[in-house]
Amino acid sequence: MNVLTDFIMSKRFIPVLLILILGGLFVAYGVMGNNDRGPEDPNAKYQKILRNVGIVLEQGHYSPKKIDDKFSAEVLRNYEEALDPDKIIFTAADIQSFEKFANRIDDEIHGAPIQSFYTISQAYLKRLDELKGLYSKALAAPMTFNKDEYLQTDGEKRSYPKDSEERYDYARKRMKYQVLIRYSDLLEARDSSKTEKKADSTLLRESVQTVAKQINRFFETLKNHNSSDDLFSVFVNAITGTMDPHTTYMAPIDKRTFDEMLSGTFYGIGAQLKEVDGQIKVASLITGMPAWKSGEIQPEDIILKVGQGNQPPVDVTGYALADAVKLIRGAKRGSEVRLTLKKTDGTVKVVSILRDQINLEDTYAKSAIIEGSHKIGYIRLPEFYANFNDPSGRRSSTDVAIEVQKLKDAHVNGIVIDLRSNGGGSLQDVVDMVGLFIKDGPVVQVKGRDEKANVLSSQEDEPLYTGPLAVMVDEQSASASEIFAAAIQDYHRGIIIGSSSFGKGTVQRSISLDPQSENILFNKPSEGLGDIKLTFRKFYRINGGATQLRGVVPDIILPDRLSKSKVREKDTPDALGWDTISRVRYALWNPGYSYQGIVNTISKDVRTNPKFEGIQSVVDKLDAIRDEEVPLRLSAFRTMQANVRKLIKELDTYSTPVTPLGVESLKVDLNEIGDDPAKKKTQEQFIKGIENDIYISETVKAINEVIGEEQLAKRQSVAMPE
């Protein structure tokens, strides 16, 4: 398998920006039609883009839907939802008027004049302007919070407003909700403060003023990001996303921005951010980076303000994601950034962080030893990394082999491979890593459209490690992680434990929409039509089943705090389906005993474990609260907030084992760390995270059962007469 497929194996590379590294043209085609107007004519360029997108989708997609009236209707729904996911901008009459395009967009893709995009986009901009006025009107009106009113924040459960009265009422409630959040926080801060107390009316006025500033900034940001090209990119992505969620379009300006980012060095805190409803949230943390090392920042934290050292902080509510990132990033290592965060439990805190160069050094495979009834080796692999530009660079499979050998030298009785939140990466490293634990044999099948499946196999004559093995996965374990877990499961080589994995079993490649991009016969500059990241292959297990959609179902399922969150592939409406192909021949691992008894024992333990019962109970309660409308009466709102904070604390308590695990660093690692304070702190946090993780604790129980069965099988084998 080539470098292209290696690179795009990862769920981490799903975001559109990351298609740019791949390059390549999958389907050869030329400029179609007789329109000779240059690219300075936006309509002519848009028509070319649509036609070329249609050609790529129809000729190159792994499982293309027919671009017909049915497809057109789906695109229309997707575009409406992309522009107005909360159903706060368009009216029911607008949506009804757009129905005339339900059977036309497919014709536009095939060359008919573009009408749908212009009509819908113009209506969107007009309604957006009106909405700003409605919000301003609502904020100018007197507000009280002693009335039983409720707000439905889930757009899927709402209908488009049928008239101006209903539209304003929702805008009013939405503004009331935003003010209520701020007002409640200020009341709580005042009540817990020992300094001078402000009157309720003063706090309410400050809350309204703050929200008004945020709303103005939000609309100003939208205005700057609602150019014709911006909206057309959304429209094209509604088309590509109707094929499947990982087939996406990138406009040229986005490509240039990303190329510039790749070429430079920058300093930051190592947090990936996302924008949700005008708020900047932490999406994930990069292991070993400043945000992670602080121990005070977690995913889903809302970033309220960003301050540079001692300078006054900037309120980033309503900021565009790119603008917020610019504030957090810096040009100097060691410079201070102060983040005001709203935690998931509703509390607000200020965290000071020193910027550092963002690199992957601390995301490499790491290991430790867990002491108990048996000595267990633990390996954490955040991703299947590989340096694609340097053949001699570090690779995940090589590093894991080194960690396995270190654990063998320490005489461990079993090994745990932790692939939780591992979004994938290099396919070749998956194949090589499976080879560390099995003899040479098939690992995964890769199949393109109308192609015979290609079987990728491990070439190792003998495995590096033959002892008891467990693999941990969760909802964020995707792509390459799923291939590894599936192979270990299919061979019966080890126990898979955790929650069902993400379910991304597709492969993408990047294709330029500029016809001349890779054809030397076209000796003219690029027209700047953009790129398509196209799904063109699928992965299949050696047992014939796809990893797509269903992911890998663990042998032992553990309740997880994300179990009710819609974060998996199956939660995406246009995801490709699960299917099967022929299985390949492979020999099952024969440890001399059956895993089924172990699986039954640990599964029973999980079902009766108060900790896991507690996790499931809290997750169910939080999900029920998320499902409810938000109360706009102050007393009810504060009661709801207090209840959520209580449940979050309970969840944290349940997620910690009764007795912390005994975890030790390997001596060879401590010698390498030496007296480096930064490395010492990183290692301490790594060890502490293992000690207080109930999921690792339960996995240790499972592998202890495996070790016991293995030792029993060996004793019985020795006792048998020749």
XYZ file of C-alpha atoms in Angstrom, residues 385-682:
298
model
C 2.230 7.897 13.359
C 4.899 7.751 10.657
C 7.204 10.319 9.099
C 6.136 10.124 5.464
C 8.818 12.541 4.313
C 11.673 10.748 6.044
C 11.998 6.967 5.629
C 14.417 6.934 8.556
C 12.025 8.897 10.782
C 10.115 7.477 13.732
C 7.286 5.039 13.092
C 4.674 3.814 15.527
C 5.203 0.112 14.785
C 8.952 0.414 15.406
C 8.408 2.364 18.622
C 5.815 -0.117 19.898
C 8.257 -2.952 19.159
C 10.838 -1.141 21.302
C 8.311 -0.731 24.146
C 7.299 -4.399 23.916
C 10.937 -5.480 24.135
C 11.497 -3.206 27.160
C 8.498 -4.802 28.874
C 9.715 -8.299 28.020
C 13.107 -7.416 29.494
C 11.248 -6.337 32.655
C 9.606 -9.831 32.713
C 5.966 -8.744 32.553
C 3.271 -11.434 32.641
C 0.938 -9.689 30.203
C 0.612 -6.581 28.028
C -2.179 -4.014 27.578
C -2.264 -1.918 24.372
C -4.325 1.256 24.931
C -5.796 2.587 21.663
C -8.474 4.794 23.202
C -8.937 8.072 21.307
C -6.439 6.832 18.710
C -7.816 8.242 15.452
C -5.633 6.065 13.231
C -2.775 6.893 10.876
C -0.343 4.777 8.893
C -1.739 1.575 7.385
C 1.678 -0.013 6.974
C 2.355 0.489 10.669
C -0.911 -1.269 11.550
C 0.127 -4.285 9.502
C 3.632 -4.290 10.987
C 2.300 -3.852 14.525
C -0.091 -6.787 14.228
C 2.986 -8.770 13.181
C 4.506 -8.151 16.614
C 1.821 -10.401 18.109
C 1.038 -13.059 15.456
C 2.975 -15.164 12.988
C 2.990 -14.060 9.354
C -0.565 -13.918 8.066
C -3.295 -11.659 6.646
C -4.180 -8.505 8.595
C -6.698 -6.516 6.538
C -8.388 -6.437 3.141
C -8.524 -3.262 1.040
C -11.052 -3.026 -1.769
C -11.709 -0.336 -4.356
C -14.773 0.120 -6.532
C -15.062 -2.811 -8.950
C -11.726 -4.135 -7.683
C -10.729 -7.468 -6.253
C -9.831 -7.185 -2.567
C -6.131 -6.742 -1.861
C -4.985 -8.629 1.242
C -2.253 -6.995 3.321
C -0.284 -9.428 5.433
C 2.292 -9.397 8.182
C 5.666 -10.690 7.028
C 7.108 -11.588 10.437
C 8.243 -15.218 10.748
C 7.816 -15.179 14.515
C 5.956 -12.716 16.751
C 7.962 -10.573 19.145
C 5.524 -11.250 21.988
C 3.424 -14.382 22.534
C 2.019 -13.806 26.033
C -1.409 -12.620 27.272
C -2.659 -9.527 25.471
C -5.526 -7.040 25.878
C -6.446 -4.110 23.610
C -8.424 -1.097 24.856
C -10.694 0.859 22.475
C -13.435 3.481 22.743
C -15.756 5.601 20.586
C -12.815 7.664 19.323
C -10.686 4.682 18.268
C -10.931 4.846 14.483
C -9.614 3.572 11.177
C -6.125 2.123 11.761
C -6.970 1.454 15.422
C -10.000 -0.517 14.319
C -7.938 -2.574 11.886
C -5.507 -3.512 14.670
C -8.254 -4.379 17.157
C -10.212 -6.319 14.525
C -7.182 -8.410 13.541
C -6.345 -9.232 17.172
C -9.994 -10.172 17.727
C -10.317 -12.253 14.554
C -7.189 -14.265 15.375
C -8.437 -14.709 18.970
C -4.992 -13.352 19.872
C -6.158 -11.149 22.734
C -9.167 -9.648 24.482
C -10.684 -6.418 23.156
C -12.151 -4.313 25.959
C -13.922 -0.936 26.108
C -16.766 0.576 24.094
C -17.624 0.089 20.425
C -15.178 1.926 18.181
C -15.860 4.820 15.799
C -16.610 2.894 12.594
C -14.525 4.626 9.897
C -13.659 1.946 7.385
C -13.166 4.095 4.283
C -10.112 5.519 2.503
C -9.871 8.961 0.897
C -7.516 10.596 -1.571
C -7.207 14.180 -2.742
C -8.099 15.118 -6.306
C -7.577 18.512 -7.904
C -10.562 19.920 -9.764
C -8.193 21.809 -12.058
C -8.145 19.594 -15.166
C -4.573 20.521 -16.082
C -3.120 19.981 -12.594
C -1.274 16.801 -13.510
C -1.471 16.753 -17.283
C 1.537 18.259 -19.037
C -0.560 18.773 -22.167
C -2.237 21.656 -20.320
C 0.430 24.328 -20.254
C -1.501 27.030 -18.458
C -1.899 28.187 -14.866
C -4.340 26.676 -12.399
C -7.880 27.997 -12.560
C -8.211 27.682 -8.794
C -11.177 25.339 -8.756
C -10.183 23.614 -5.516
C -9.781 19.992 -4.457
C -11.977 17.041 -3.572
C -11.099 14.565 -0.844
C -12.762 11.474 -2.305
C -13.736 8.183 -0.671
C -12.453 5.549 -3.084
C -11.740 2.413 -1.037
C -13.017 0.456 1.964
C -11.354 -1.742 4.540
C -12.550 -5.217 5.462
C -11.581 -7.559 8.255
C -9.949 -10.860 7.423
C -13.232 -12.493 8.457
C -14.890 -10.589 5.591
C -16.823 -7.998 7.599
C -16.329 -4.264 7.088
C -15.078 -2.034 9.882
C -17.199 0.727 8.303
C -20.202 1.907 10.337
C -20.237 -0.882 12.932
C -16.630 -0.467 14.018
C -15.219 -3.121 16.354
C -17.485 -4.410 19.120
C -15.302 -5.320 22.131
C -15.371 -8.753 23.698
C -15.930 -7.017 27.034
C -18.065 -3.858 26.845
C -17.538 -1.140 29.457
C -20.056 1.686 30.028
C -18.502 4.961 28.880
C -19.327 8.641 29.417
C -19.584 9.084 25.631
C -21.889 6.122 25.130
C -24.950 8.369 24.644
C -23.137 11.017 22.596
C -23.650 10.941 18.855
C -19.976 10.861 17.934
C -19.620 7.660 15.896
C -19.757 7.134 12.151
C -23.190 5.517 12.440
C -24.559 8.813 13.780
C -23.834 10.537 10.449
C -26.877 10.269 8.129
C -24.953 9.845 4.854
C -22.340 7.381 6.116
C -21.634 4.396 3.863
C -23.147 1.131 5.023
C -21.723 -2.049 6.475
C -21.247 -5.035 4.186
C -19.162 -8.155 3.797
C -16.830 -9.747 1.275
C -15.217 -13.184 1.231
C -13.105 -14.065 4.239
C -9.479 -15.057 3.810
C -7.716 -18.104 5.191
C -5.988 -17.598 8.531
C -5.059 -19.779 11.479
C -6.552 -18.944 14.874
C -4.174 -18.345 17.764
C -4.158 -21.348 20.093
C -3.210 -20.377 23.657
C -4.392 -23.712 25.027
C -7.513 -22.303 26.654
C -10.704 -20.488 25.657
C -11.184 -16.742 26.043
C -14.946 -17.111 26.361
C -14.897 -18.077 30.031
C -12.707 -15.051 30.793
C -15.006 -12.771 28.811
C -18.058 -14.115 30.678
C -16.379 -13.650 34.082
C -15.246 -10.053 33.484
C -18.510 -9.091 31.763
C -20.424 -10.294 34.842
C -18.057 -8.292 37.036
C -18.749 -5.174 34.961
C -22.517 -5.628 35.186
C -22.396 -5.872 38.987
C -19.607 -3.347 39.595
C -21.087 -0.325 41.457
C -18.634 1.976 39.702
C -19.792 1.017 36.216
C -23.412 0.949 37.327
C -22.851 4.497 38.564
C -21.247 5.627 35.311
C -24.150 4.253 33.279
C -26.701 5.795 35.614
C -25.093 9.260 35.480
C -24.666 9.107 31.704
C -28.370 8.261 31.360
C -29.348 11.169 33.629
C -27.143 13.659 31.790
C -28.544 12.463 28.486
C -32.084 12.986 29.810
C -31.211 16.538 30.868
C -29.724 17.279 27.433
C -32.943 16.004 25.932
C -35.086 18.484 27.856
C -35.954 22.054 27.013
C -33.969 24.640 28.976
C -35.968 26.479 31.687
C -35.796 30.267 31.498
C -37.005 30.832 35.070
C -33.904 31.738 37.112
C -34.624 29.385 40.025
C -35.297 26.424 37.710
C -32.234 27.198 35.588
C -29.938 27.365 38.622
C -31.416 24.124 39.937
C -30.675 22.482 36.589
C -27.097 23.843 36.639
C -26.547 22.570 40.176
C -27.888 19.157 39.184
C -25.532 18.966 36.188
C -22.530 19.972 38.331
C -23.454 17.316 40.875
C -23.740 14.644 38.185
C -20.405 15.624 36.636
C -18.703 15.278 40.018
C -20.371 11.893 40.503
C -19.143 10.800 37.088
C -15.586 11.804 37.957
C -15.843 9.862 41.219
C -17.196 6.747 39.512
C -14.453 6.938 36.867
C -11.741 6.531 39.518
C -10.945 3.044 40.852
C -11.541 2.336 44.553
C -7.844 1.634 44.991
C -5.348 3.378 42.691
C -3.254 1.024 40.602
C 0.387 0.557 41.504
C 2.202 1.975 38.489
C 5.934 2.327 37.949
C 8.054 3.866 35.215
C 10.561 1.606 33.542
C 14.089 2.226 34.811
C 15.365 2.690 31.276
C 12.832 5.494 30.770
C 13.773 7.202 34.038
C 17.434 7.105 33.038
C 16.570 8.727 29.708
C 14.450 11.432 31.371
C 17.236 12.277 33.812
C 16.822 15.636 35.534
C 14.820 17.312 32.763
C 11.966 19.004 34.717
C 9.560 19.155 31.752
C 10.039 15.474 30.937
C 9.712 14.579 34.603
C 6.379 16.387 34.846
C 5.101 14.732 31.671
